[in-house]
Every structure is written in C-alpha cells, then in structure tokens.
mmCIF file of C-alpha atoms and ligand atoms in Angstrom:
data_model
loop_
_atom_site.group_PDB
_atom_site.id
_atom_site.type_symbol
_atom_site.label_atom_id
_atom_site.label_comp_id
_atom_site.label_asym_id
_atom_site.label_seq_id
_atom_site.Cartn_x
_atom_site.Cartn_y
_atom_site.Cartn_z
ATOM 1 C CA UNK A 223 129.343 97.072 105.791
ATOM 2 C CA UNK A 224 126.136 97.556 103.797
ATOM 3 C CA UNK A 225 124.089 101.045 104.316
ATOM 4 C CA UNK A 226 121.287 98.723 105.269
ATOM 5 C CA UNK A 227 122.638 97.038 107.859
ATOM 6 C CA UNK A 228 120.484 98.212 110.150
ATOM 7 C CA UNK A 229 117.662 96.853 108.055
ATOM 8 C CA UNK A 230 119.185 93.850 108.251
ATOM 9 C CA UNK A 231 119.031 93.735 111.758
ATOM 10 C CA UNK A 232 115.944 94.940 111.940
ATOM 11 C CA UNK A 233 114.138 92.794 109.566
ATOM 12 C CA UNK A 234 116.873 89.463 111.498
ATOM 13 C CA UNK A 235 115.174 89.811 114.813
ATOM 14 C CA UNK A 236 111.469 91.109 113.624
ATOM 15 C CA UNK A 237 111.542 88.156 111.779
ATOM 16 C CA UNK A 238 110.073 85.424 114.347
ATOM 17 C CA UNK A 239 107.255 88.233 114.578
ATOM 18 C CA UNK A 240 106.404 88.360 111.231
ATOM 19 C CA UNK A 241 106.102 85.372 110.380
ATOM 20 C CA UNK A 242 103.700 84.664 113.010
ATOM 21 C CA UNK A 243 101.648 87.087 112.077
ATOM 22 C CA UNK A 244 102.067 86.629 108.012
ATOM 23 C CA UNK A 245 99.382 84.572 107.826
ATOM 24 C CA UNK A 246 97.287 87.828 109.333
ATOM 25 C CA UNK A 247 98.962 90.390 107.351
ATOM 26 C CA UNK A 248 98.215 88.318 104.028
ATOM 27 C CA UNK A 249 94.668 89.644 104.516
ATOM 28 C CA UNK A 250 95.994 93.329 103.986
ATOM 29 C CA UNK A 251 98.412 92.820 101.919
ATOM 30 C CA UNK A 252 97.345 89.604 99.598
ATOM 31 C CA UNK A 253 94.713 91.588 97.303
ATOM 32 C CA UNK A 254 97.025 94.571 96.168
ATOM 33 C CA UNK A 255 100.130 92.480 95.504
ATOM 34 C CA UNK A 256 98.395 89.986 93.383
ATOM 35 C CA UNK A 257 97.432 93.513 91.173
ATOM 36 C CA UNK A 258 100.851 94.226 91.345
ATOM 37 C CA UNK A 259 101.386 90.706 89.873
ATOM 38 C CA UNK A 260 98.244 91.241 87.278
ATOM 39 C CA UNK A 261 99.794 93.993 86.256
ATOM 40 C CA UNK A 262 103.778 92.476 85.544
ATOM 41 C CA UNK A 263 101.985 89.167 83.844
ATOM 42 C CA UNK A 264 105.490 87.520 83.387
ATOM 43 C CA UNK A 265 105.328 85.138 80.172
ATOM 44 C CA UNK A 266 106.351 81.022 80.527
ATOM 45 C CA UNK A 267 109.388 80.568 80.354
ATOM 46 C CA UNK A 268 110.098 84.247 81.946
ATOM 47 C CA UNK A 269 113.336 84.608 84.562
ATOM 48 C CA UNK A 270 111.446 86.643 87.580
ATOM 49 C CA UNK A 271 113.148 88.280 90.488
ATOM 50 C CA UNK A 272 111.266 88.750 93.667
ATOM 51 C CA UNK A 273 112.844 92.345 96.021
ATOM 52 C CA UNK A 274 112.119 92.004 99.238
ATOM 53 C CA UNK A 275 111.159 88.505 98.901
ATOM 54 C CA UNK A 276 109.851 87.385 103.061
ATOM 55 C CA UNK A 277 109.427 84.392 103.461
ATOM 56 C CA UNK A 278 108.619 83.629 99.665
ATOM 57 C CA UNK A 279 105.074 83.296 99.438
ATOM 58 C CA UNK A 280 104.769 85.507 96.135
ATOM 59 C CA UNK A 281 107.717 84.260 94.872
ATOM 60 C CA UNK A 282 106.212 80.823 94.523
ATOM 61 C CA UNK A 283 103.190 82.388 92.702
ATOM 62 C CA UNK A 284 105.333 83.858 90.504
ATOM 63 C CA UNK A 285 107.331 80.337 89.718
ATOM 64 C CA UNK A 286 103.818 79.054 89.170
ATOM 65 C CA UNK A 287 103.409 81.823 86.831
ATOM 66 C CA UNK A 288 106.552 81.756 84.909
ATOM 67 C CA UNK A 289 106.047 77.563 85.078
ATOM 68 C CA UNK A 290 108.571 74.674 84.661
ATOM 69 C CA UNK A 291 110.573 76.517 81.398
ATOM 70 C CA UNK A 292 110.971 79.581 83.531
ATOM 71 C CA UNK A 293 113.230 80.343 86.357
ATOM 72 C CA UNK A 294 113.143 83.154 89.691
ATOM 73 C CA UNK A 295 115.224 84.235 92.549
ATOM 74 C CA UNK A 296 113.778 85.477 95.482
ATOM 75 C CA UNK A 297 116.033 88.159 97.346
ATOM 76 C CA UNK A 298 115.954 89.446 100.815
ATOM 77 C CA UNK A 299 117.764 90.341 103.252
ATOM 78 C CA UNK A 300 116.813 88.723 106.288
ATOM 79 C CA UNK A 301 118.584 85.174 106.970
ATOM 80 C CA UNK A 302 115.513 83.629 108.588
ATOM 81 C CA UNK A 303 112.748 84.624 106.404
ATOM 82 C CA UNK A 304 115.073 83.022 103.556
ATOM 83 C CA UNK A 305 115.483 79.858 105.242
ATOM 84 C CA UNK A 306 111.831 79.990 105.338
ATOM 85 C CA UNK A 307 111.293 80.404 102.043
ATOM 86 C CA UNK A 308 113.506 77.829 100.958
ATOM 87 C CA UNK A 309 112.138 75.269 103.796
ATOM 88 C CA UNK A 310 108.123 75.892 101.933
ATOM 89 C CA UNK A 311 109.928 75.978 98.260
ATOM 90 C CA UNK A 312 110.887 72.190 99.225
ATOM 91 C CA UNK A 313 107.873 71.377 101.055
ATOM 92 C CA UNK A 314 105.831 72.834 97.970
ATOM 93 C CA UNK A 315 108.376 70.769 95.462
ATOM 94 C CA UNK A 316 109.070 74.195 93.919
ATOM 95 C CA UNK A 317 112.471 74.000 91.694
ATOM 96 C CA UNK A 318 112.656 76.433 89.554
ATOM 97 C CA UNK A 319 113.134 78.920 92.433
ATOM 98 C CA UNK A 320 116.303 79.745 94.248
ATOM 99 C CA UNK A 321 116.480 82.077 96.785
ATOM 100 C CA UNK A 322 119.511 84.306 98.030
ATOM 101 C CA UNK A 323 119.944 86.341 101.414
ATOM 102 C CA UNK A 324 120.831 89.285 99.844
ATOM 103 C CA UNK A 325 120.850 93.569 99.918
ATOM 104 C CA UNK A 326 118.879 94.289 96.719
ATOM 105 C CA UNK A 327 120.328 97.684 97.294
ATOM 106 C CA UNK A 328 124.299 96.913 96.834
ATOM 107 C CA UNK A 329 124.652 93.028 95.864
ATOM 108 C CA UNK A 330 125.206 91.965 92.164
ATOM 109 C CA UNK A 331 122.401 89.733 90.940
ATOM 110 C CA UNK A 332 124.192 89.333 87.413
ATOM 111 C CA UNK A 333 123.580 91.774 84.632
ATOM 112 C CA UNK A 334 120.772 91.847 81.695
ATOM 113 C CA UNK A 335 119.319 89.061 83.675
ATOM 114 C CA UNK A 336 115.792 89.132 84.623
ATOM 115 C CA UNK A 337 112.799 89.845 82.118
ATOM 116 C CA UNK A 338 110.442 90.630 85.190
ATOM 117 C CA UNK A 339 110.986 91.888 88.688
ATOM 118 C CA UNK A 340 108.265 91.990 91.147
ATOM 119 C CA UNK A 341 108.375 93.196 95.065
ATOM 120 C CA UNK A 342 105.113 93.237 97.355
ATOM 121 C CA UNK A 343 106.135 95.843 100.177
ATOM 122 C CA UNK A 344 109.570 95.160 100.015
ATOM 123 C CA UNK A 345 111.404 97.900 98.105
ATOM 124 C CA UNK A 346 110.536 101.161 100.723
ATOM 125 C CA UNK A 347 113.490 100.058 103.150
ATOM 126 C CA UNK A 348 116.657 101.237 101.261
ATOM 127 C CA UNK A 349 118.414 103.387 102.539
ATOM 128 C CA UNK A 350 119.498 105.086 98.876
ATOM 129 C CA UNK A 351 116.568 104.413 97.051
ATOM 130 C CA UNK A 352 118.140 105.137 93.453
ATOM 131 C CA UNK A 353 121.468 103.524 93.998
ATOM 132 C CA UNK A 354 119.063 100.280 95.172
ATOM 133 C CA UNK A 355 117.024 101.032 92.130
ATOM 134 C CA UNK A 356 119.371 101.098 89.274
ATOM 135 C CA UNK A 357 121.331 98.296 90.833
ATOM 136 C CA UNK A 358 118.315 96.042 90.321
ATOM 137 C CA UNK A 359 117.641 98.032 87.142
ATOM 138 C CA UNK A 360 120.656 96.782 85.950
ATOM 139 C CA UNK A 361 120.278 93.192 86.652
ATOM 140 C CA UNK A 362 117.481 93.337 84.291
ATOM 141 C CA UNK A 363 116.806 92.327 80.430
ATOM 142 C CA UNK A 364 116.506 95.325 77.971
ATOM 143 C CA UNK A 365 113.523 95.329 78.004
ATOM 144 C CA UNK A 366 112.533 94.022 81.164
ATOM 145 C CA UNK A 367 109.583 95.003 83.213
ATOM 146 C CA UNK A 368 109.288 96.150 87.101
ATOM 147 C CA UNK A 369 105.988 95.974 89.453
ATOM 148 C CA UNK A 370 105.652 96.855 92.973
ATOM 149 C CA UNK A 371 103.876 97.959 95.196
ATOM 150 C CA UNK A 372 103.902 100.284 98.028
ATOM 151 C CA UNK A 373 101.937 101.898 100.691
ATOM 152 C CA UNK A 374 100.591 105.122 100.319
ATOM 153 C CA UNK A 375 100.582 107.573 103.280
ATOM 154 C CA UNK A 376 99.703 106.136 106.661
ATOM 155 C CA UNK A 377 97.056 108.511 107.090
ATOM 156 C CA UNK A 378 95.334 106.789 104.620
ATOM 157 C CA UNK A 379 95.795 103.105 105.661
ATOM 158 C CA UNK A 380 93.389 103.437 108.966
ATOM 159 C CA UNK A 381 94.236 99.069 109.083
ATOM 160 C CA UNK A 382 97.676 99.879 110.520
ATOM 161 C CA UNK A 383 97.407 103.521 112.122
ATOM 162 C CA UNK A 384 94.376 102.649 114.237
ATOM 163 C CA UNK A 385 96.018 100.034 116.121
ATOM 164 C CA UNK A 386 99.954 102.106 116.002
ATOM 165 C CA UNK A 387 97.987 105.513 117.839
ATOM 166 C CA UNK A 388 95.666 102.787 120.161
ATOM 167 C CA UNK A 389 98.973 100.843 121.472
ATOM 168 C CA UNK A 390 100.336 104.723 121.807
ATOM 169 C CA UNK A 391 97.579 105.787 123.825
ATOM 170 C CA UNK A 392 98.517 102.566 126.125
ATOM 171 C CA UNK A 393 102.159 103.397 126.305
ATOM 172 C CA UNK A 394 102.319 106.680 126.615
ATOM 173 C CA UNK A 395 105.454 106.418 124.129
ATOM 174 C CA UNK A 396 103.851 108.316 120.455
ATOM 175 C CA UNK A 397 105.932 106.914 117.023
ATOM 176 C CA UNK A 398 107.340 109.478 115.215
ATOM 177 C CA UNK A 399 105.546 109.983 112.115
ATOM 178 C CA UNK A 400 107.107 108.259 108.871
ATOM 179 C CA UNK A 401 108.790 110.743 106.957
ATOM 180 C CA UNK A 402 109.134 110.406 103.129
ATOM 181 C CA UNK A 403 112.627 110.523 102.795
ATOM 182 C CA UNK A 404 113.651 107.612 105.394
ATOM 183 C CA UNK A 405 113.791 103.982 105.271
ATOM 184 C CA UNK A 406 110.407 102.257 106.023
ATOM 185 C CA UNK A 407 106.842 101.143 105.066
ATOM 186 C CA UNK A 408 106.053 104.466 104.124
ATOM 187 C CA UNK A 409 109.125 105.664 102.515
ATOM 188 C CA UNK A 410 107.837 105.423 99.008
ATOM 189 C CA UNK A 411 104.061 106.751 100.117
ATOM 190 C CA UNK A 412 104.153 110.030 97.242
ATOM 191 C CA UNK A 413 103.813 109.474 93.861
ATOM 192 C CA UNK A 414 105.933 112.102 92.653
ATOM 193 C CA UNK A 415 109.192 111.145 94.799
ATOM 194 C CA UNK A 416 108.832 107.738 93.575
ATOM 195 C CA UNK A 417 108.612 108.907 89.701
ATOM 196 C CA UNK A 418 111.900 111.149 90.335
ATOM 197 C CA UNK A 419 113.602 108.156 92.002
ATOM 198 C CA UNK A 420 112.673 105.752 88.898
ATOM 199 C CA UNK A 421 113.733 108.374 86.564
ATOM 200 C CA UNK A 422 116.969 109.032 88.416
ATOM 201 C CA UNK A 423 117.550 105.397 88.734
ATOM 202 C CA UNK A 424 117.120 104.857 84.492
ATOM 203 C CA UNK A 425 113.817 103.680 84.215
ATOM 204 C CA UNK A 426 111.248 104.313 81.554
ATOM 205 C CA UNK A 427 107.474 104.075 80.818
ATOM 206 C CA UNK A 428 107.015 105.013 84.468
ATOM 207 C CA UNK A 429 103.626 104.742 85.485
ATOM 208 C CA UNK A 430 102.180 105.103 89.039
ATOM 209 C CA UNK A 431 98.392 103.761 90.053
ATOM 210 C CA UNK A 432 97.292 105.147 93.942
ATOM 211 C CA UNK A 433 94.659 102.667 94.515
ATOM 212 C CA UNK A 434 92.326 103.365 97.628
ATOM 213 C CA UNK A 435 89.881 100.742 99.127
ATOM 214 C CA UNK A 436 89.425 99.334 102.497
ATOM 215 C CA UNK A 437 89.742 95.989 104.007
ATOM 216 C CA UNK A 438 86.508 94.834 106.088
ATOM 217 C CA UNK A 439 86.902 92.979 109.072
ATOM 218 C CA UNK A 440 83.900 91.058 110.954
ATOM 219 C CA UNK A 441 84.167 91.970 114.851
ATOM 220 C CA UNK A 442 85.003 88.368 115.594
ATOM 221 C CA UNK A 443 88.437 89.038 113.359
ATOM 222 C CA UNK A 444 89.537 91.581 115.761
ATOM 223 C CA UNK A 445 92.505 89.276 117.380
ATOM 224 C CA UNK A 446 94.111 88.700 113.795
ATOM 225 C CA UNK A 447 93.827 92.855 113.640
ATOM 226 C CA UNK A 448 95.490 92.998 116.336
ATOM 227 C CA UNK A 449 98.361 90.333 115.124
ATOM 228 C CA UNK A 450 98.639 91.977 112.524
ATOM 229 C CA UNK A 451 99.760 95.098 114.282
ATOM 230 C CA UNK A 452 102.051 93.164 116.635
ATOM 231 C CA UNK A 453 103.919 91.387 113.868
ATOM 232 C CA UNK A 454 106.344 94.430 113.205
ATOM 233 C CA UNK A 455 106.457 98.027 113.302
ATOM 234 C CA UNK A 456 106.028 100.125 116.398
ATOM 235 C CA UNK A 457 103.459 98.276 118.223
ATOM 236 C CA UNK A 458 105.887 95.033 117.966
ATOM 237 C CA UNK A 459 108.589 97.722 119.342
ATOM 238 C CA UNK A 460 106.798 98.669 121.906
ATOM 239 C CA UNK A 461 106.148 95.332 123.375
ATOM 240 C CA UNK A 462 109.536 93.715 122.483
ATOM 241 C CA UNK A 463 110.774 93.754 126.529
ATOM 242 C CA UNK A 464 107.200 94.579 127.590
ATOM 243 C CA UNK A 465 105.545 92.099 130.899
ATOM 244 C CA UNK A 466 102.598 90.632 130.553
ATOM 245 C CA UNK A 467 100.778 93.281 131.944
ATOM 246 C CA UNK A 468 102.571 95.881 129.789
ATOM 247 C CA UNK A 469 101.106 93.449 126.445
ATOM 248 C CA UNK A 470 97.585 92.907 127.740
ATOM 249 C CA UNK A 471 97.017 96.567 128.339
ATOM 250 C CA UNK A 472 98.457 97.074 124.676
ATOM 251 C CA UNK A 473 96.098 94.468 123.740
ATOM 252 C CA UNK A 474 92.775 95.566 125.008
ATOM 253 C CA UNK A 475 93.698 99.522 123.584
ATOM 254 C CA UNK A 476 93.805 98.158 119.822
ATOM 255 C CA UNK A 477 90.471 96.107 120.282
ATOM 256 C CA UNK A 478 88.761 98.772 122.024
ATOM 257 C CA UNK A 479 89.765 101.417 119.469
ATOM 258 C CA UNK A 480 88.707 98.700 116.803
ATOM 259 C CA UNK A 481 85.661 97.685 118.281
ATOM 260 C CA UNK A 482 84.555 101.430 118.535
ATOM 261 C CA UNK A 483 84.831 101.787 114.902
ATOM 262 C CA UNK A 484 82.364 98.704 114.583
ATOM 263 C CA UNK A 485 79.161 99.036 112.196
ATOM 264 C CA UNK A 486 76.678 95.288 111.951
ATOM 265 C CA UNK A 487 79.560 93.845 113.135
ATOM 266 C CA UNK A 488 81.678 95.006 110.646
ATOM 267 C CA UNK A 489 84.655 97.215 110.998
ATOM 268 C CA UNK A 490 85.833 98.713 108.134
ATOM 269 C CA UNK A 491 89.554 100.633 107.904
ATOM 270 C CA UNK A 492 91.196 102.488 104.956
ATOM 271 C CA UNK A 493 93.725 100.676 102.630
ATOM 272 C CA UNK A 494 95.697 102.637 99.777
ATOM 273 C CA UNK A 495 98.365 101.811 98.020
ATOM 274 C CA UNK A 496 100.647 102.904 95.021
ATOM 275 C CA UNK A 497 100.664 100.289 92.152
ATOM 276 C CA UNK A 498 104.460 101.100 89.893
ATOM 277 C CA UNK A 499 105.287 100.385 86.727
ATOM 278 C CA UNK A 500 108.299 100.925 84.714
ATOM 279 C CA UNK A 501 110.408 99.300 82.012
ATOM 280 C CA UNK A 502 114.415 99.184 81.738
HETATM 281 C C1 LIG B 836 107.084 94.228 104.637
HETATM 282 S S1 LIG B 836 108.157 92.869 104.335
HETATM 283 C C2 LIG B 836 107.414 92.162 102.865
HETATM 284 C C3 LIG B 836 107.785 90.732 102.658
HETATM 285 C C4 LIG B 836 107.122 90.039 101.449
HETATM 286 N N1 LIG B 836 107.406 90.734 100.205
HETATM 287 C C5 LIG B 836 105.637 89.901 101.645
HETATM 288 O O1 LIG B 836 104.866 90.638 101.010
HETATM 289 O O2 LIG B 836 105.225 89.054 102.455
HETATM 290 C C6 LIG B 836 109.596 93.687 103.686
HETATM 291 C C7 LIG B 836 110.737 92.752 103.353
HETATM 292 O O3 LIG B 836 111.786 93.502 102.720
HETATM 293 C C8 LIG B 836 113.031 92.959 103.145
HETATM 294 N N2 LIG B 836 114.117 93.944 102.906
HETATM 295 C C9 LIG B 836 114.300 95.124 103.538
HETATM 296 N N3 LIG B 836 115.390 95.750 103.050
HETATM 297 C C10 LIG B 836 115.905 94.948 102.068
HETATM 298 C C11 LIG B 836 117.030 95.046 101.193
HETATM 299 N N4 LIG B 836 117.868 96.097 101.231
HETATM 300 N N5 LIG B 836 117.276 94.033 100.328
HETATM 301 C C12 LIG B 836 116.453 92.942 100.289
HETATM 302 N N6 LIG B 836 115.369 92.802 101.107
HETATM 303 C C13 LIG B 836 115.092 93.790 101.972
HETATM 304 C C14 LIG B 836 112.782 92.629 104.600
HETATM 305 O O4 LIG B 836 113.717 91.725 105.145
HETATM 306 C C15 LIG B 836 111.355 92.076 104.556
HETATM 307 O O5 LIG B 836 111.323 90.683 104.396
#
C-alpha cells in the first residue's frame, strides 16, 4: 500500500466537492498557474507531464501548448477527477493527452521521458516529498525542465483563511494550523524547505519566485467565495455530516466575515504563492 493512501482517499471522496466548486477556485488559482506555465514554455512537439493533474484543465492547455507533434500525461491520484479529465479530453477532441490514475510519489512513469513537467497545486500532498520528487525527476529528459507552483503560508492567503477561521467561529471546532513538514496545501509554503527538498531530490538551477498579490472580489461574488471554501479543506470537513442548519449557520459566518472586509463593494483578500523552477 502506497504512503499516500490516505491522500488517495482523501482526494476519492473530496472529489464530488471539488469539482463543484472548480469552476470557483479557478478564480484563485487560474492567474498564478498560467505563470507557472509562462514560466515552463514547453516547445511543439514537447512530451509534458502534468503532477497532480484534477480534473485536467491545465493539462489540456498544456496539449494546446505542446500542439499536435507533441504528447502529455496527466497524473493524479484520484479515480474520479481522472475520469473527468478524460470525459472533457474527449469532449474537447484532445488526443495527444492520456491520462493515468496514478501516485506521482511511488509509480513509474518511464525513465528520461518527459522534456517538461508542470503541476498547479498538486505536488504539496506527498507524504515523502524527495522520494516523490526524484521519482518524477527521474522520469524526466536530461535536460528537462520542472514548474510548479505552490501556496505560500496561509497567513498570507487571507482568500482561504478568512472563510477556514469564519466557518471555525461557527463550529466551535478550530483546524489545526498547517505545519510545514506534513502533507497538504501548505506543505511546501517556505522557500528554503522546498530548495533543500529539490536539491535532495537531484535537481539543478533551482530557482524559487514568492509572488504576493490579492484576488478582488465584487460583494455580489461572495457565494462563489464561499464555494470556494466549501469545495475541500476544513470548511468542506466540517460540513461533510453537517444538517442543514449546521451548513447555513456555516454559511452566513463566511459571508459575514467577508462582507465585513468590504470596501465600494469590493472585497479584497491576500494571495501569495511560490513560483519553482528547476532543471534535471
Ligand atoms: C489542489 S488539487 C489541484 C488540482 C489541479 N492541479 C488544479 O489546479 O485544478 C491537488 C491534486 O493533487 C492530487 N494529488 C494528491 N496527491 C497526489 C499524488 N501522490 N500523486 C498524484 N496526484 C496527487 C489530488 O488528487 C488533487 O487532484
């Protein structure tokens, strides 16, 4: 049995959850993967691999990217969110993409394979970060090239740890705070533990970007916050075999909390993540 299996299990059943609320989250997430993607620039004709892959979204940008003469696998290792991706692959007539359920951690993906590896979020939930590392290190070309990105410290994305403290505040039951050593969003949050993992793990030409913005909401936009929160992570914890009652009162916390950080109708809430490079 994998390491990750409770990943697996996790990611299995949160994944009705998040895809409803993917469409929500893209709004957080969409702007620093696609620098993440900027900066990896796979050539035609490239073969991509996609860590982490959901339910393949960037992986179909990148097959646009790496066009007809190219090829890329999209990895992860939830069942669902793989069907899913393959389901929108066909509906988008996509095939030069393939896509495996798979633990990027332990499974083989076929050495000196892949000239370009990309993950958006999906690389902080391994449970040994540089065995998972230098296993997908080593399905890569020589000279291949790796771009991810990751959240920085949760302090410092106010999008996510409004709404996690507001739905605490309704149920009484506080999250433990992510630590930097275990599995999870914010496992990968400090530049310096994510050079030493590289490093351990055989890369080179490691180079790590903390990029800090904020994502502005109208007050209108505060039910999609509030999706966004419930797609997975504590606050969809919290109300997994929660009544109706329990959900509402969840609910109404996160707007209220939201709505008191409204300016004109705008609400604005910290964003910052790590943008990492690093060659084979
Ligand atoms: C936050 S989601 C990001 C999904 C997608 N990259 C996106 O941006 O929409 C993290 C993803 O990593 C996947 N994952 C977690 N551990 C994994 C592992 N060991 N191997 C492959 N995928 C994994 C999860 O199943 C989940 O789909």
């Amino acid at each position: 049995m994998s390491s990750n299996q409770d990943q697996r299990q996790y990611w299995t059943e949160a994944a009705p959850g998040w895809l409803a609320a993917e469409r929500a989250f893209e709004r957080v997430g969409a702007e620093p993967g696609d620098r993440a993607l900027d900066k990896l620039a796979p050539a035609p004709g490239a073969t991509a691999l996609d860590v982490g892959c959901g339910s393949g979204g960037t992986t179909l940008e990148l097959a646009r990217k790496v066009g007809p003469t190219g090829a890329v696998v999209g990895v992860d290792i939830a069942e669902p969110l793989v069907e899913e991706a393959r389901r929108r692959a066909a509906d988008a007539g996509c095939n030069n993409v393939t896509f495996l359920a798979a633990d990027a951690e332990t499974d083989d993906f076929g050495g000196n394979r892949f000239a370009a590896v990309y993950s958006r979020f999906g690389v902080m939930f391994f449970a040994d970060p540089v065995a998972a590392f230098a296993n997908i290190r080593s399905a890569m070309a020589d000279d291949g090239h790796l771009s991810f990105v990751a959240w920085q410290n949760v302090l410092a994305n106010e999008w996510i740890l409004v709404p996690v403290l507001a739905a605490a505040s309704a149920t009484g039951a506080v999250p433990s705070p992510p630590t930097p050593g275990q599995p999870g969003p914010f496992s990968l949050s400090d530049a310096d533990r994510v050079h030493a993992i590289l490093d351990e793990a055989g890369f080179r030409s490691i180079d790590i970007d903390p990029v800090a913005d904020a994502v502005v909401f109208a007050e209108d936009e505060i039910p999609l916050m509030v999706e966004i929160a419930s797609g997975a992570g504590p606050v969809a914890e919290a109300l997994r075999d929660a009544d109706d009652a329990r959900r509402a009162s969840v609910s109404q916390a996160i707007e209220d909390a939201l709505r008191s950080r409204a300016d004109r109708g705008q609400i604005e809430l910290s964003r910052a993540v790590l943008l990492v490079s690093a060659h084979r």
